């Protein structure tokens, strides 16, 4: 059962390594930023993979329709559309 204001994670339910997410985002946005993965030592408890539960949304009949890559491309296009308008 949902509360009147409930937080819902809009996710596929598939975990994503943060390194993969950042690298994909850099590529899609054609960033010239240099990524220095591993330059700082790993810290205890540091999150390396992002995952979330889509159970609440799926219980409402929702299902993911785009991949992470496609979703980032949509986000990029919308960002630049609004920025240039």
PDB file of N, CA and C in Angstrom:
ATOM      1  N   UNK A   1       0.844  -1.186   0.000  1.00  0.00           N
ATOM      2  CA  UNK A   1       0.000   0.000   0.000  1.00  0.00           C
ATOM      3  C   UNK A   1       0.883   1.242   0.000  1.00  0.00           C
ATOM      4  N   UNK A   2       0.447   2.259  -0.727  1.00  0.00           N
ATOM      5  CA  UNK A   2       1.220   3.480  -0.851  1.00  0.00           C
ATOM      6  C   UNK A   2       0.702   4.548   0.099  1.00  0.00           C
ATOM      7  N   UNK A   3       1.625   5.356   0.582  1.00  0.00           N
ATOM      8  CA  UNK A   3       1.268   6.526   1.378  1.00  0.00           C
ATOM      9  C   UNK A   3       0.848   7.620   0.402  1.00  0.00           C
ATOM     10  N   UNK A   4       0.249   8.694   0.901  1.00  0.00           N
ATOM     11  CA  UNK A   4      -0.179   9.754   0.001  1.00  0.00           C
ATOM     12  C   UNK A   4       1.007  10.370  -0.744  1.00  0.00           C
ATOM     13  N   UNK A   5       2.167  10.429  -0.135  1.00  0.00           N
ATOM     14  CA  UNK A   5       3.395  10.854  -0.803  1.00  0.00           C
ATOM     15  C   UNK A   5       4.411   9.758  -0.559  1.00  0.00           C
ATOM     16  N   UNK A   6       4.725   9.031  -1.603  1.00  0.00           N
ATOM     17  CA  UNK A   6       5.649   7.910  -1.479  1.00  0.00           C
ATOM     18  C   UNK A   6       6.739   8.052  -2.517  1.00  0.00           C
ATOM     19  N   UNK A   7       7.929   7.699  -2.137  1.00  0.00           N
ATOM     20  CA  UNK A   7       9.074   7.762  -3.049  1.00  0.00           C
ATOM     21  C   UNK A   7       9.103   6.506  -3.900  1.00  0.00           C
ATOM     22  N   UNK A   8       9.236   6.691  -5.205  1.00  0.00           N
ATOM     23  CA  UNK A   8       9.323   5.567  -6.121  1.00  0.00           C
ATOM     24  C   UNK A   8      10.605   5.687  -6.929  1.00  0.00           C
ATOM     25  N   UNK A   9      11.369   4.628  -6.988  1.00  0.00           N
ATOM     26  CA  UNK A   9      12.587   4.612  -7.782  1.00  0.00           C
ATOM     27  C   UNK A   9      12.236   4.198  -9.209  1.00  0.00           C
ATOM     28  N   UNK A  10      12.549   5.048 -10.172  1.00  0.00           N
ATOM     29  CA  UNK A  10      12.305   4.723 -11.572  1.00  0.00           C
ATOM     30  C   UNK A  10      13.590   4.088 -12.098  1.00  0.00           C
ATOM     31  N   UNK A  11      13.611   2.776 -12.048  1.00  0.00           N
ATOM     32  CA  UNK A  11      14.809   2.009 -12.380  1.00  0.00           C
ATOM     33  C   UNK A  11      14.412   0.739 -13.118  1.00  0.00           C
ATOM     34  N   UNK A  12      15.399   0.114 -13.719  1.00  0.00           N
ATOM     35  CA  UNK A  12      15.142  -1.161 -14.383  1.00  0.00           C
ATOM     36  C   UNK A  12      15.188  -2.307 -13.385  1.00  0.00           C
ATOM     37  N   UNK A  13      15.847  -2.083 -12.267  1.00  0.00           N
ATOM     38  CA  UNK A  13      16.047  -3.151 -11.307  1.00  0.00           C
ATOM     39  C   UNK A  13      17.384  -3.854 -11.497  1.00  0.00           C
ATOM     40  N   UNK A  14      18.089  -3.496 -12.569  1.00  0.00           N
ATOM     41  CA  UNK A  14      19.396  -4.075 -12.849  1.00  0.00           C
ATOM     42  C   UNK A  14      20.474  -3.189 -12.233  1.00  0.00           C
ATOM     43  N   UNK A  15      21.399  -3.762 -11.471  1.00  0.00           N
ATOM     44  CA  UNK A  15      22.475  -2.950 -10.894  1.00  0.00           C
ATOM     45  C   UNK A  15      23.400  -2.400 -11.977  1.00  0.00           C
ATOM     46  N   UNK A  16      23.959  -1.231 -11.730  1.00  0.00           N
ATOM     47  CA  UNK A  16      24.874  -0.585 -12.665  1.00  0.00           C
ATOM     48  C   UNK A  16      26.124  -0.173 -11.908  1.00  0.00           C
ATOM     49  N   UNK A  17      27.278  -0.573 -12.408  1.00  0.00           N
ATOM     50  CA  UNK A  17      28.531  -0.120 -11.814  1.00  0.00           C
ATOM     51  C   UNK A  17      28.649   1.375 -12.067  1.00  0.00           C
ATOM     52  N   UNK A  18      28.990   2.126 -11.033  1.00  0.00           N
ATOM     53  CA  UNK A  18      29.074   3.571 -11.167  1.00  0.00           C
ATOM     54  C   UNK A  18      30.120   3.972 -12.209  1.00  0.00           C
ATOM     55  N   UNK A  19      31.191   3.210 -12.286  1.00  0.00           N
ATOM     56  CA  UNK A  19      32.225   3.481 -13.290  1.00  0.00           C
ATOM     57  C   UNK A  19      31.633   3.381 -14.704  1.00  0.00           C
ATOM     58  N   UNK A  20      30.804   2.372 -14.936  1.00  0.00           N
ATOM     59  CA  UNK A  20      30.163   2.198 -16.239  1.00  0.00           C
ATOM     60  C   UNK A  20      29.191   3.333 -16.535  1.00  0.00           C
ATOM     61  N   UNK A  21      28.438   3.736 -15.514  1.00  0.00           N
ATOM     62  CA  UNK A  21      27.477   4.831 -15.670  1.00  0.00           C
ATOM     63  C   UNK A  21      28.189   6.137 -16.027  1.00  0.00           C
ATOM     64  N   UNK A  22      29.245   6.450 -15.296  1.00  0.00           N
ATOM     65  CA  UNK A  22      29.982   7.693 -15.540  1.00  0.00           C
ATOM     66  C   UNK A  22      30.637   7.669 -16.918  1.00  0.00           C
ATOM     67  N   UNK A  23      31.233   6.548 -17.282  1.00  0.00           N
ATOM     68  CA  UNK A  23      31.876   6.430 -18.594  1.00  0.00           C
ATOM     69  C   UNK A  23      30.864   6.576 -19.726  1.00  0.00           C
ATOM     70  N   UNK A  24      29.709   5.952 -19.589  1.00  0.00           N
ATOM     71  CA  UNK A  24      28.659   6.045 -20.600  1.00  0.00           C
ATOM     72  C   UNK A  24      28.134   7.476 -20.699  1.00  0.00           C
ATOM     73  N   UNK A  25      27.924   8.123 -19.567  1.00  0.00           N
ATOM     74  CA  UNK A  25      27.446   9.504 -19.555  1.00  0.00           C
ATOM     75  C   UNK A  25      28.460  10.421 -20.231  1.00  0.00           C
ATOM     76  N   UNK A  26      29.736  10.240 -19.928  1.00  0.00           N
ATOM     77  CA  UNK A  26      30.800  11.037 -20.546  1.00  0.00           C
ATOM     78  C   UNK A  26      30.772  10.872 -22.059  1.00  0.00           C
ATOM     79  N   UNK A  27      30.624   9.635 -22.519  1.00  0.00           N
ATOM     80  CA  UNK A  27      30.612   9.357 -23.951  1.00  0.00           C
ATOM     81  C   UNK A  27      29.399  10.001 -24.632  1.00  0.00           C
ATOM     82  N   UNK A  28      28.214   9.819 -24.061  1.00  0.00           N
ATOM     83  CA  UNK A  28      26.988  10.339 -24.663  1.00  0.00           C
ATOM     84  C   UNK A  28      26.983  11.864 -24.710  1.00  0.00           C
ATOM     85  N   UNK A  29      27.480  12.497 -23.652  1.00  0.00           N
ATOM     86  CA  UNK A  29      27.518  13.959 -23.614  1.00  0.00           C
ATOM     87  C   UNK A  29      28.764  14.519 -24.303  1.00  0.00           C
ATOM     88  N   UNK A  30      29.580  13.629 -24.839  1.00  0.00           N
ATOM     89  CA  UNK A  30      30.802  14.011 -25.559  1.00  0.00           C
ATOM     90  C   UNK A  30      31.663  14.954 -24.729  1.00  0.00           C
ATOM     91  N   UNK A  31      31.826  14.599 -23.471  1.00  0.00           N
ATOM     92  CA  UNK A  31      32.614  15.405 -22.549  1.00  0.00           C
ATOM     93  C   UNK A  31      34.100  15.169 -22.772  1.00  0.00           C
ATOM     94  N   UNK A  32      34.867  16.229 -22.631  1.00  0.00           N
ATOM     95  CA  UNK A  32      36.313  16.101 -22.737  1.00  0.00           C
ATOM     96  C   UNK A  32      36.960  15.913 -21.365  1.00  0.00           C
ATOM     97  N   UNK A  33      36.133  15.784 -20.335  1.00  0.00           N
ATOM     98  CA  UNK A  33      36.655  15.583 -18.984  1.00  0.00           C
ATOM     99  C   UNK A  33      37.493  14.313 -18.921  1.00  0.00           C
ATOM    100  N   UNK A  34      38.556  14.373 -18.148  1.00  0.00           N
ATOM    101  CA  UNK A  34      39.406  13.200 -17.957  1.00  0.00           C
ATOM    102  C   UNK A  34      38.904  12.456 -16.716  1.00  0.00           C
ATOM    103  N   UNK A  35      38.640  11.182 -16.875  1.00  0.00           N
ATOM    104  CA  UNK A  35      38.192  10.367 -15.752  1.00  0.00           C
ATOM    105  C   UNK A  35      39.409   9.659 -15.159  1.00  0.00           C
ATOM    106  N   UNK A  36      39.606   9.832 -13.888  1.00  0.00           N
ATOM    107  CA  UNK A  36      40.756   9.244 -13.203  1.00  0.00           C
ATOM    108  C   UNK A  36      40.310   8.166 -12.218  1.00  0.00           C
ATOM    109  N   UNK A  37      39.652   7.145 -12.725  1.00  0.00           N
ATOM    110  CA  UNK A  37      39.204   6.072 -11.848  1.00  0.00           C
ATOM    111  C   UNK A  37      40.407   5.441 -11.157  1.00  0.00           C
ATOM    112  N   UNK A  38      40.283   5.237  -9.873  1.00  0.00           N
ATOM    113  CA  UNK A  38      41.333   4.572  -9.122  1.00  0.00           C
ATOM    114  C   UNK A  38      42.426   5.487  -8.619  1.00  0.00           C
ATOM    115  N   UNK A  39      42.347   6.780  -8.919  1.00  0.00           N
ATOM    116  CA  UNK A  39      43.405   7.694  -8.477  1.00  0.00           C
ATOM    117  C   UNK A  39      43.382   7.864  -6.955  1.00  0.00           C
ATOM    118  N   UNK A  40      42.194   7.759  -6.386  1.00  0.00           N
ATOM    119  CA  UNK A  40      42.068   7.785  -4.924  1.00  0.00           C
ATOM    120  C   UNK A  40      41.859   6.357  -4.442  1.00  0.00           C
ATOM    121  N   UNK A  41      42.405   6.017  -3.302  1.00  0.00           N
ATOM    122  CA  UNK A  41      42.207   4.655  -2.795  1.00  0.00           C
ATOM    123  C   UNK A  41      40.750   4.415  -2.414  1.00  0.00           C
ATOM    124  N   UNK A  42      40.336   3.169  -2.580  1.00  0.00           N
ATOM    125  CA  UNK A  42      38.990   2.757  -2.193  1.00  0.00           C
ATOM    126  C   UNK A  42      38.796   3.021  -0.708  1.00  0.00           C
ATOM    127  N   UNK A  43      37.635   3.539  -0.348  1.00  0.00           N
ATOM    128  CA  UNK A  43      37.316   3.793   1.065  1.00  0.00           C
ATOM    129  C   UNK A  43      36.291   2.777   1.532  1.00  0.00           C
ATOM    130  N   UNK A  44      36.432   2.325   2.744  1.00  0.00           N
ATOM    131  CA  UNK A  44      35.508   1.347   3.310  1.00  0.00           C
ATOM    132  C   UNK A  44      34.075   1.883   3.216  1.00  0.00           C
ATOM    133  N   UNK A  45      33.178   1.047   2.687  1.00  0.00           N
ATOM    134  CA  UNK A  45      31.772   1.415   2.576  1.00  0.00           C
ATOM    135  C   UNK A  45      31.439   2.241   1.342  1.00  0.00           C
ATOM    136  N   UNK A  46      32.436   2.494   0.507  1.00  0.00           N
ATOM    137  CA  UNK A  46      32.197   3.298  -0.691  1.00  0.00           C
ATOM    138  C   UNK A  46      31.310   2.531  -1.669  1.00  0.00           C
ATOM    139  N   UNK A  47      30.331   3.213  -2.240  1.00  0.00           N
ATOM    140  CA  UNK A  47      29.395   2.594  -3.172  1.00  0.00           C
ATOM    141  C   UNK A  47      30.070   2.472  -4.539  1.00  0.00           C
ATOM    142  N   UNK A  48      30.104   1.260  -5.062  1.00  0.00           N
ATOM    143  CA  UNK A  48      30.715   1.030  -6.368  1.00  0.00           C
ATOM    144  C   UNK A  48      29.663   0.631  -7.406  1.00  0.00           C
ATOM    145  N   UNK A  49      28.511   0.157  -6.950  1.00  0.00           N
ATOM    146  CA  UNK A  49      27.429  -0.259  -7.828  1.00  0.00           C
ATOM    147  C   UNK A  49      26.133   0.339  -7.309  1.00  0.00           C
ATOM    148  N   UNK A  50      25.356   0.888  -8.222  1.00  0.00           N
ATOM    149  CA  UNK A  50      24.065   1.462  -7.857  1.00  0.00           C
ATOM    150  C   UNK A  50      22.963   0.485  -8.246  1.00  0.00           C
ATOM    151  N   UNK A  51      22.095   0.221  -7.313  1.00  0.00           N
ATOM    152  CA  UNK A  51      20.941  -0.620  -7.621  1.00  0.00           C
ATOM    153  C   UNK A  51      19.770  -0.145  -6.774  1.00  0.00           C
ATOM    154  N   UNK A  52      18.597  -0.419  -7.244  1.00  0.00           N
ATOM    155  CA  UNK A  52      17.408   0.001  -6.536  1.00  0.00           C
ATOM    156  C   UNK A  52      16.292  -0.987  -6.815  1.00  0.00           C
ATOM    157  N   UNK A  53      15.226  -0.865  -6.076  1.00  0.00           N
ATOM    158  CA  UNK A  53      14.130  -1.808  -6.177  1.00  0.00           C
ATOM    159  C   UNK A  53      12.965  -1.170  -6.932  1.00  0.00           C
ATOM    160  N   UNK A  54      12.520  -1.815  -7.987  1.00  0.00           N
ATOM    161  CA  UNK A  54      11.405  -1.285  -8.778  1.00  0.00           C
ATOM    162  C   UNK A  54      10.087  -1.967  -8.431  1.00  0.00           C
ATOM    163  N   UNK A  55      10.035  -2.679  -7.314  1.00  0.00           N
ATOM    164  CA  UNK A  55       8.845  -3.451  -6.951  1.00  0.00           C
ATOM    165  C   UNK A  55       7.574  -2.599  -6.887  1.00  0.00           C
ATOM    166  N   UNK A  56       7.649  -1.433  -6.231  1.00  0.00           N
ATOM    167  CA  UNK A  56       6.445  -0.598  -6.075  1.00  0.00           C
ATOM    168  C   UNK A  56       5.878  -0.183  -7.437  1.00  0.00           C
ATOM    169  N   UNK A  57       6.756   0.298  -8.312  1.00  0.00           N
ATOM    170  CA  UNK A  57       6.273   0.705  -9.639  1.00  0.00           C
ATOM    171  C   UNK A  57       5.758  -0.481 -10.432  1.00  0.00           C
ATOM    172  N   UNK A  58       6.454  -1.590 -10.377  1.00  0.00           N
ATOM    173  CA  UNK A  58       6.028  -2.782 -11.125  1.00  0.00           C
ATOM    174  C   UNK A  58       4.685  -3.293 -10.614  1.00  0.00           C
ATOM    175  N   UNK A  59       4.435  -3.104  -9.317  1.00  0.00           N
ATOM    176  CA  UNK A  59       3.151  -3.545  -8.770  1.00  0.00           C
ATOM    177  C   UNK A  59       1.994  -2.717  -9.333  1.00  0.00           C
ATOM    178  N   UNK A  60       2.300  -1.547  -9.886  1.00  0.00           N
ATOM    179  CA  UNK A  60       1.294  -0.696 -10.520  1.00  0.00           C
ATOM    180  C   UNK A  60       1.169  -0.988 -12.016  1.00  0.00           C
ATOM    181  N   UNK A  61       1.970  -1.930 -12.499  1.00  0.00           N
ATOM    182  CA  UNK A  61       1.939  -2.288 -13.905  1.00  0.00           C
ATOM    183  C   UNK A  61       3.022  -1.620 -14.740  1.00  0.00           C
ATOM    184  N   UNK A  62       3.866  -0.831 -14.099  1.00  0.00           N
ATOM    185  CA  UNK A  62       4.931  -0.140 -14.823  1.00  0.00           C
ATOM    186  C   UNK A  62       6.049  -1.112 -15.171  1.00  0.00           C
ATOM    187  N   UNK A  63       6.685  -0.881 -16.302  1.00  0.00           N
ATOM    188  CA  UNK A  63       7.881  -1.641 -16.650  1.00  0.00           C
ATOM    189  C   UNK A  63       8.805  -0.731 -17.442  1.00  0.00           C
ATOM    190  N   UNK A  64      10.103  -0.929 -17.318  1.00  0.00           N
ATOM    191  CA  UNK A  64      11.032  -0.069 -18.049  1.00  0.00           C
ATOM    192  C   UNK A  64      10.910  -0.298 -19.553  1.00  0.00           C
ATOM    193  N   UNK A  65      10.954   0.783 -20.314  1.00  0.00           N
ATOM    194  CA  UNK A  65      10.812   0.682 -21.762  1.00  0.00           C
ATOM    195  C   UNK A  65      12.049   1.149 -22.518  1.00  0.00           C
ATOM    196  N   UNK A  66      12.993   1.753 -21.824  1.00  0.00           N
ATOM    197  CA  UNK A  66      14.227   2.202 -22.476  1.00  0.00           C
ATOM    198  C   UNK A  66      15.422   1.691 -21.686  1.00  0.00           C
ATOM    199  N   UNK A  67      16.518   1.530 -22.376  1.00  0.00           N
ATOM    200  CA  UNK A  67      17.761   1.136 -21.721  1.00  0.00           C
ATOM    201  C   UNK A  67      18.386   2.363 -21.064  1.00  0.00           C
ATOM    202  N   UNK A  68      19.359   2.131 -20.230  1.00  0.00           N
ATOM    203  CA  UNK A  68      20.086   3.235 -19.611  1.00  0.00           C
ATOM    204  C   UNK A  68      20.702   4.123 -20.693  1.00  0.00           C
ATOM    205  N   UNK A  69      21.314   3.510 -21.684  1.00  0.00           N
ATOM    206  CA  UNK A  69      21.957   4.268 -22.759  1.00  0.00           C
ATOM    207  C   UNK A  69      20.942   5.154 -23.492  1.00  0.00           C
ATOM    208  N   UNK A  70      19.810   4.591 -23.841  1.00  0.00           N
ATOM    209  CA  UNK A  70      18.785   5.368 -24.543  1.00  0.00           C
ATOM    210  C   UNK A  70      18.227   6.469 -23.642  1.00  0.00           C
ATOM    211  N   UNK A  71      18.028   6.165 -22.380  1.00  0.00           N
ATOM    212  CA  UNK A  71      17.527   7.163 -21.434  1.00  0.00           C
ATOM    213  C   UNK A  71      18.482   8.332 -21.279  1.00  0.00           C
ATOM    214  N   UNK A  72      19.778   8.051 -21.267  1.00  0.00           N
ATOM    215  CA  UNK A  72      20.766   9.131 -21.180  1.00  0.00           C
ATOM    216  C   UNK A  72      20.765   9.977 -22.452  1.00  0.00           C
ATOM    217  N   UNK A  73      20.558   9.334 -23.604  1.00  0.00           N
ATOM    218  CA  UNK A  73      20.483  10.087 -24.857  1.00  0.00           C
ATOM    219  C   UNK A  73      19.262  11.011 -24.861  1.00  0.00           C
ATOM    220  N   UNK A  74      18.139  10.507 -24.361  1.00  0.00           N
ATOM    221  CA  UNK A  74      16.931  11.333 -24.257  1.00  0.00           C
ATOM    222  C   UNK A  74      17.195  12.510 -23.321  1.00  0.00           C
ATOM    223  N   UNK A  75      17.828  12.233 -22.185  1.00  0.00           N
ATOM    224  CA  UNK A  75      18.141  13.279 -21.214  1.00  0.00           C
ATOM    225  C   UNK A  75      19.030  14.344 -21.842  1.00  0.00           C
ATOM    226  N   UNK A  76      20.056  13.917 -22.582  1.00  0.00           N
ATOM    227  CA  UNK A  76      20.955  14.857 -23.255  1.00  0.00           C
ATOM    228  C   UNK A  76      20.179  15.732 -24.234  1.00  0.00           C
ATOM    229  N   UNK A  77      19.362  15.111 -25.062  1.00  0.00           N
ATOM    230  CA  UNK A  77      18.595  15.866 -26.057  1.00  0.00           C
ATOM    231  C   UNK A  77      17.663  16.879 -25.402  1.00  0.00           C
ATOM    232  N   UNK A  78      16.972  16.476 -24.340  1.00  0.00           N
ATOM    233  CA  UNK A  78      16.061  17.389 -23.641  1.00  0.00           C
ATOM    234  C   UNK A  78      16.817  18.522 -22.968  1.00  0.00           C
ATOM    235  N   UNK A  79      17.963  18.204 -22.387  1.00  0.00           N
ATOM    236  CA  UNK A  79      18.776  19.223 -21.720  1.00  0.00           C
ATOM    237  C   UNK A  79      19.185  20.308 -22.711  1.00  0.00           C
ATOM    238  N   UNK A  80      19.726  19.896 -23.862  1.00  0.00           N
ATOM    239  CA  UNK A  80      20.195  20.868 -24.830  1.00  0.00           C
ATOM    240  C   UNK A  80      19.035  21.592 -25.538  1.00  0.00           C
ATOM    241  N   UNK A  81      17.914  20.919 -25.680  1.00  0.00           N
ATOM    242  CA  UNK A  81      16.732  21.563 -26.259  1.00  0.00           C
ATOM    243  C   UNK A  81      16.287  22.717 -25.365  1.00  0.00           C
ATOM    244  N   UNK A  82      16.224  22.474 -24.048  1.00  0.00           N
ATOM    245  CA  UNK A  82      15.800  23.528 -23.103  1.00  0.00           C
ATOM    246  C   UNK A  82      16.864  24.593 -22.970  1.00  0.00           C
ATOM    247  N   UNK A  83      18.127  24.195 -22.982  1.00  0.00           N
ATOM    248  CA  UNK A  83      19.226  25.150 -22.833  1.00  0.00           C
ATOM    249  C   UNK A  83      19.270  26.109 -24.014  1.00  0.00           C
ATOM    250  N   UNK A  84      18.947  25.633 -25.199  1.00  0.00           N
ATOM    251  CA  UNK A  84      19.024  26.445 -26.405  1.00  0.00           C
ATOM    252  C   UNK A  84      17.719  27.159 -26.753  1.00  0.00           C
ATOM    253  N   UNK A  85      16.695  27.009 -25.932  1.00  0.00           N
ATOM    254  CA  UNK A  85      15.418  27.676 -26.262  1.00  0.00           C
ATOM    255  C   UNK A  85      15.233  28.959 -25.490  1.00  0.00           C
TER     256      UNK A  85
END
